[in-house]
Coordinates of C-alpha atoms in Angstrom, one line a residue:
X1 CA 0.0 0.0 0.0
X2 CA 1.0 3.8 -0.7
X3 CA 2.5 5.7 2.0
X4 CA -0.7 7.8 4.1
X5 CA 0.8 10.7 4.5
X6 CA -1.6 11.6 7.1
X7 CA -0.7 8.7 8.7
X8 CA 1.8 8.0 11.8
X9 CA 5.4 8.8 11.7
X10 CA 8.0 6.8 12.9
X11 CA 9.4 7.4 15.7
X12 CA 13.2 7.8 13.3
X13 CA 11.0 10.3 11.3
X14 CA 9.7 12.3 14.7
X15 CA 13.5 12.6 15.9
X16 CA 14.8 13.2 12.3
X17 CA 12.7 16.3 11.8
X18 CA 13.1 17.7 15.6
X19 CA 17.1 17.0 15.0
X20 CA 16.9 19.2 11.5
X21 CA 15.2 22.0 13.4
X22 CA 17.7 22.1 15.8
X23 CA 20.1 22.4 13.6
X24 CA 19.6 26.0 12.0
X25 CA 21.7 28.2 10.8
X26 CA 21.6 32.1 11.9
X27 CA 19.3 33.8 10.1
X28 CA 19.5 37.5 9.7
X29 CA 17.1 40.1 9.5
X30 CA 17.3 43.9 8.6
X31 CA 14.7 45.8 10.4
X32 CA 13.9 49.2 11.8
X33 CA 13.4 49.3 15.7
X34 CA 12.1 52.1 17.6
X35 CA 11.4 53.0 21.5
X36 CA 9.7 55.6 23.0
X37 CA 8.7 56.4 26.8
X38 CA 4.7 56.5 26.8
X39 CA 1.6 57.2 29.3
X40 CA 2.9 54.9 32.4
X41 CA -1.1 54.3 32.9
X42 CA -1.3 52.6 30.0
X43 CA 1.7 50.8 30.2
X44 CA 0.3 49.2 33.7
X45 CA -3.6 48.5 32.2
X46 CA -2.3 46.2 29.3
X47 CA 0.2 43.8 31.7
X48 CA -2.2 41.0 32.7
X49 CA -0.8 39.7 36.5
X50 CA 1.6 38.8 37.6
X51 CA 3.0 41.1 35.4
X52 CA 3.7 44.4 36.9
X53 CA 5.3 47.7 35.1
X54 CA 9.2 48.7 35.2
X55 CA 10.5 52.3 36.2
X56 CA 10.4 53.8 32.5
X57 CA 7.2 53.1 31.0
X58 CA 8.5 52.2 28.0
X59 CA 7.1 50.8 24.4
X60 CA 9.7 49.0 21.2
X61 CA 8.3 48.4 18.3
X62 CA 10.4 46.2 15.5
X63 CA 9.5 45.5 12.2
X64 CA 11.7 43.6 10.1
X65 CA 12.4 41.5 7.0
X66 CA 13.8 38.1 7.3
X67 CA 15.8 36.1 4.8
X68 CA 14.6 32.7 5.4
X69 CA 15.9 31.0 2.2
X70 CA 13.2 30.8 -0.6
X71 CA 10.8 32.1 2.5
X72 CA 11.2 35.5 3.0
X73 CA 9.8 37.2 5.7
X74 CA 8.3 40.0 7.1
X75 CA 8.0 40.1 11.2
X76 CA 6.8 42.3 13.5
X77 CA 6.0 43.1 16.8
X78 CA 4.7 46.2 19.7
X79 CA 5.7 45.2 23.1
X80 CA 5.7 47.2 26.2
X81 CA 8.4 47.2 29.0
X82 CA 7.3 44.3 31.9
X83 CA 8.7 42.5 35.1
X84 CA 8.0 39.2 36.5
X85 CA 9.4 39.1 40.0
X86 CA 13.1 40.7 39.4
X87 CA 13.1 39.4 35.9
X88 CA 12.5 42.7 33.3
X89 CA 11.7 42.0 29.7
X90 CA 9.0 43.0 27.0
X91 CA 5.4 42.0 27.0
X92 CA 4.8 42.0 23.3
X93 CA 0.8 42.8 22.5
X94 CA 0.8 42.1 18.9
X95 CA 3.2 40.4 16.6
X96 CA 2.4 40.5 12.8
X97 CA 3.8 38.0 10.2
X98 CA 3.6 37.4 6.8
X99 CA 3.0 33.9 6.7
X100 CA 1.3 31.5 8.5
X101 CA 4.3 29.5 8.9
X102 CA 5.6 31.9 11.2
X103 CA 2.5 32.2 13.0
X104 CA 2.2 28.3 14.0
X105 CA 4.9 27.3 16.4
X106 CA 4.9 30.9 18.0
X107 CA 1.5 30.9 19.1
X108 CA 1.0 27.2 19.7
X109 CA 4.1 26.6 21.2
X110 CA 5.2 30.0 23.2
X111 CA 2.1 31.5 23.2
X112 CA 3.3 34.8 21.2
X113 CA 0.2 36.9 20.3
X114 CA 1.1 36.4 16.4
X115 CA -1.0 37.3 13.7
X116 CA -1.3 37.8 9.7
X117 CA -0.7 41.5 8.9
X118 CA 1.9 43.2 6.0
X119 CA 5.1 43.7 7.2
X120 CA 6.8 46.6 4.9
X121 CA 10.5 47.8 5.6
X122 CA 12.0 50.1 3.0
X123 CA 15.1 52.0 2.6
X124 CA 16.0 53.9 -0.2
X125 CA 19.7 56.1 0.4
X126 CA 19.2 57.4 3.7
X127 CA 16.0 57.4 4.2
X128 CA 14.2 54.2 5.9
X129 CA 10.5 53.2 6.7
X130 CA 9.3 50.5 8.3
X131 CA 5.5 49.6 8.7
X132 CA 2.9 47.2 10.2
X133 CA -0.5 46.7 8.9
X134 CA -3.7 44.9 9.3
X135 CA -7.0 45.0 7.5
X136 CA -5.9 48.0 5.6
X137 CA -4.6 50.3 8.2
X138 CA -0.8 50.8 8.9
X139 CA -1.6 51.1 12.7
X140 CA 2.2 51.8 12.7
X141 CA 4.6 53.6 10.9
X142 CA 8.3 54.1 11.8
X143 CA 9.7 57.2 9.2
X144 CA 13.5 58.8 9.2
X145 CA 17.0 59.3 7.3
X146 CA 19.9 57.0 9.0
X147 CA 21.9 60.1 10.8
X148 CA 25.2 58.1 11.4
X149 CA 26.7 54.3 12.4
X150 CA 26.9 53.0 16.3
X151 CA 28.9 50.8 17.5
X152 CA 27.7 47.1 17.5
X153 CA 26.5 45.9 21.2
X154 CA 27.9 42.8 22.3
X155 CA 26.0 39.7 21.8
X156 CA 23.0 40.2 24.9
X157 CA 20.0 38.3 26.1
X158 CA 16.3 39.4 26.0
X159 CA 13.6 38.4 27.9
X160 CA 9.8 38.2 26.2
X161 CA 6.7 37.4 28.5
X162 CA 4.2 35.4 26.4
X163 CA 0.8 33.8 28.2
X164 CA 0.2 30.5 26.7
X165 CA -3.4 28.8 27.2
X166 CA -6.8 27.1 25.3
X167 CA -10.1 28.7 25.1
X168 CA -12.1 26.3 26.7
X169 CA -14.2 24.2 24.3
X170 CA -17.9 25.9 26.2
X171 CA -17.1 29.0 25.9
X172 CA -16.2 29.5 29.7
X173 CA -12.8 30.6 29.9
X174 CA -10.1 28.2 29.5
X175 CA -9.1 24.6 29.5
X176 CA -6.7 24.8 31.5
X177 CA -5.0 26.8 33.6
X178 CA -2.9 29.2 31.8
X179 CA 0.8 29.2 31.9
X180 CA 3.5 32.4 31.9
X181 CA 6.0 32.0 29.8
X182 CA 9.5 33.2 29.6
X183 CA 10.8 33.4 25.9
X184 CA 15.1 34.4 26.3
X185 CA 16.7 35.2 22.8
X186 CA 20.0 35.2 22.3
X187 CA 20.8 38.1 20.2
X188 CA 23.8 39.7 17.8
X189 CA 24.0 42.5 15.6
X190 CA 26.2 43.2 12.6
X191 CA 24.9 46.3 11.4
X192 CA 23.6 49.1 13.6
X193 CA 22.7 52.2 12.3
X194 CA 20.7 55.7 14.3
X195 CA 17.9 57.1 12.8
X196 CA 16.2 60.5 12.6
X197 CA 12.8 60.5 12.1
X198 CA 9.7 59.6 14.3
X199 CA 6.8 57.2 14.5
X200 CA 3.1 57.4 13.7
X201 CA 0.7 55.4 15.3
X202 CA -2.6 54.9 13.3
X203 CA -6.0 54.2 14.8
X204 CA -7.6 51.0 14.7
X205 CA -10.3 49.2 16.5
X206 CA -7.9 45.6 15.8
X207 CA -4.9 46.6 16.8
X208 CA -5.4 49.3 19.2
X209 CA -1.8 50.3 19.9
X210 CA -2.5 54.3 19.7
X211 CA -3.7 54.4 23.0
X212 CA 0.2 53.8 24.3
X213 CA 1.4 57.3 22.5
X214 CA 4.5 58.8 22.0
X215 CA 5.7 60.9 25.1
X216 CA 8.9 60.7 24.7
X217 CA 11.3 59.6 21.5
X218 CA 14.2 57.6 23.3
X219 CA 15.8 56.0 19.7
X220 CA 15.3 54.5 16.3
X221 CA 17.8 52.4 14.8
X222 CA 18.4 50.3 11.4
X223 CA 20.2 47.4 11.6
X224 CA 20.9 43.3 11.0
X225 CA 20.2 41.2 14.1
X226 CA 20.2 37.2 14.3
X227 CA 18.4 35.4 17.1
X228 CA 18.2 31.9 18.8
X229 CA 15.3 31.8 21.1
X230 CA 14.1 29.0 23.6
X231 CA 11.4 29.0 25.9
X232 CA 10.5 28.2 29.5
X233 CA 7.2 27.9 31.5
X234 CA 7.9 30.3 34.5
X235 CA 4.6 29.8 36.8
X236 CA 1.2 28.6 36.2
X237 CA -1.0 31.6 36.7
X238 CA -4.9 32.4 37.9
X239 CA -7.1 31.7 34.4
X240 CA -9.5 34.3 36.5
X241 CA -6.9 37.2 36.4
X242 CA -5.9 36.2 33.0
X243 CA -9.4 36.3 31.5
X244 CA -10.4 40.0 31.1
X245 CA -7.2 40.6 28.8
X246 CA -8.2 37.6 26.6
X247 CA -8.9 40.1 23.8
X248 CA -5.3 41.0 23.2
X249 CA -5.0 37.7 21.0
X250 CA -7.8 38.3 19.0
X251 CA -9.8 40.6 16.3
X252 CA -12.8 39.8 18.4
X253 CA -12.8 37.2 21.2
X254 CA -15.8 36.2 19.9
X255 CA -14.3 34.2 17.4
X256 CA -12.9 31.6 19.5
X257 CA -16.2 29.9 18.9
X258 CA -17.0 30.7 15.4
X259 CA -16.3 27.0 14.3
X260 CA -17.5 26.6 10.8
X261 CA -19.9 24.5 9.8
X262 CA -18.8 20.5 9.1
X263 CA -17.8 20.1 5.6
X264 CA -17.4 23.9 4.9
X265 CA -14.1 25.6 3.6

């Protein structure tokens, strides 16, 4: 009989593919990145506990272009500043992608709030823009003219704060109790670059990141970055405390339960 290719692997074909992905060579990506100091209110209402707010009430926004071979693609992300205990990082509340690909593993296996959105950076000369978009509006736009080289940072370690969990199958809340995780990447830089310009940020009732504004410009640089990232579960956390910031992962949490009909496409 024919191979069933939705069938069973073997167990030789499980560990050959987990040993392949393991396996990866650095992949580099040219981006634009941008921070700014915003309303320290707002900061604190979007941290779902145990997460609590840092000393600078800080906001980074990346969006970048990554040369996955025959794959490009373009990444994103709008994170806010975050501590978990005396651990600082970056609570990221949207991540756009390109391609589905990159959407699976990140949500499903991290948790990262991924979604499809256009992922555009440009740089013609001097003069650089980087955007993120979804359902027609660039919710953010990072504009400028590179202003001069820095000096490459040493190769450093970032913290991101993902909450990973199941919409329970009723409707009620979840599954099972949520879990916190702590995503480190392992990160180098071959090309750094300042910019001066300054970002935009668009309203929109899907990606509603306008309501953390620009108070204060603290930098915006262009550069090449590669990153190794492996995750940990750091706690399990209250599926009550988690439940009113449910909406950050979706268009409308309504969806969660918009099955489609058996047989439908």
């Amino acid at each position: 009989m024919a191979r069933v290719r939705y069938g069973a692997r073997t167990e030789a074909e499980i560990t050959a593919s987990r040993t392949a992905g393991s396996r990866l060579p650095d992949i580099w990506s040219t981006g634009v990145t941008a921070v700014w100091e915003s309303d320290p209110d707002a900061v604190a209402a979007v941290l779902p506990p145990p997460l609590k707010p840092v000393a600078r009430p800080l906001v980074r926004v990346t969006v970048s272009k990554v040369d996955l071979p025959g794959y490009p693609l373009g990444a994103g992300s709008f994170a806010v500043a975050a501590a978990h205990g005396d651990v600082e990082g970056w609570y990221p509340l949207v991540m756009p992608m390109t391609h589905e690909r990159a959407l699976i593993g990140g949500r499903e296996v991290f948790g990262e709030p991924k979604k499809l959105g256009e992922v555009t950076v440009e740089r013609d000369g001097l003069v650089v823009r980087g955007v993120l978009a979804r359902h027609g509006i660039a919710f953010v736009e990072v504009r400028g003219a590179v202003s001069g080289t820095l000096p490459l940072p040493e190769p450093a370690q970032r913290t991101d704060f993902y909450f990973k969990f199941l919409p329970a199958v009723d409707g009620s809340g979840f599954d099972a109790d949520p879990v916190l995780v702590h995503c480190l990447r392992d990160e180098k830089v071959r090309r750094l670059e300042r910019v001066t310009g300054d970002v935009l940020l668009r309203e929109s009732m899907y990606d509603p990141v306008a309501d953390l504004p620009v108070r204060r410009l603290v930098e915006i640089t262009f550069g090449e970055k590669t990153s190794a990232q492996r995750g940990r579960v750091a706690e399990r956390v209250s599926a009550q405390a988690l439940l009113p910031y449910i909406h950050q992962r979706y268009d409308d949490p309504r969806q969660i339960l918009d099955g489609p009909p058996e047989g439908s496409a």
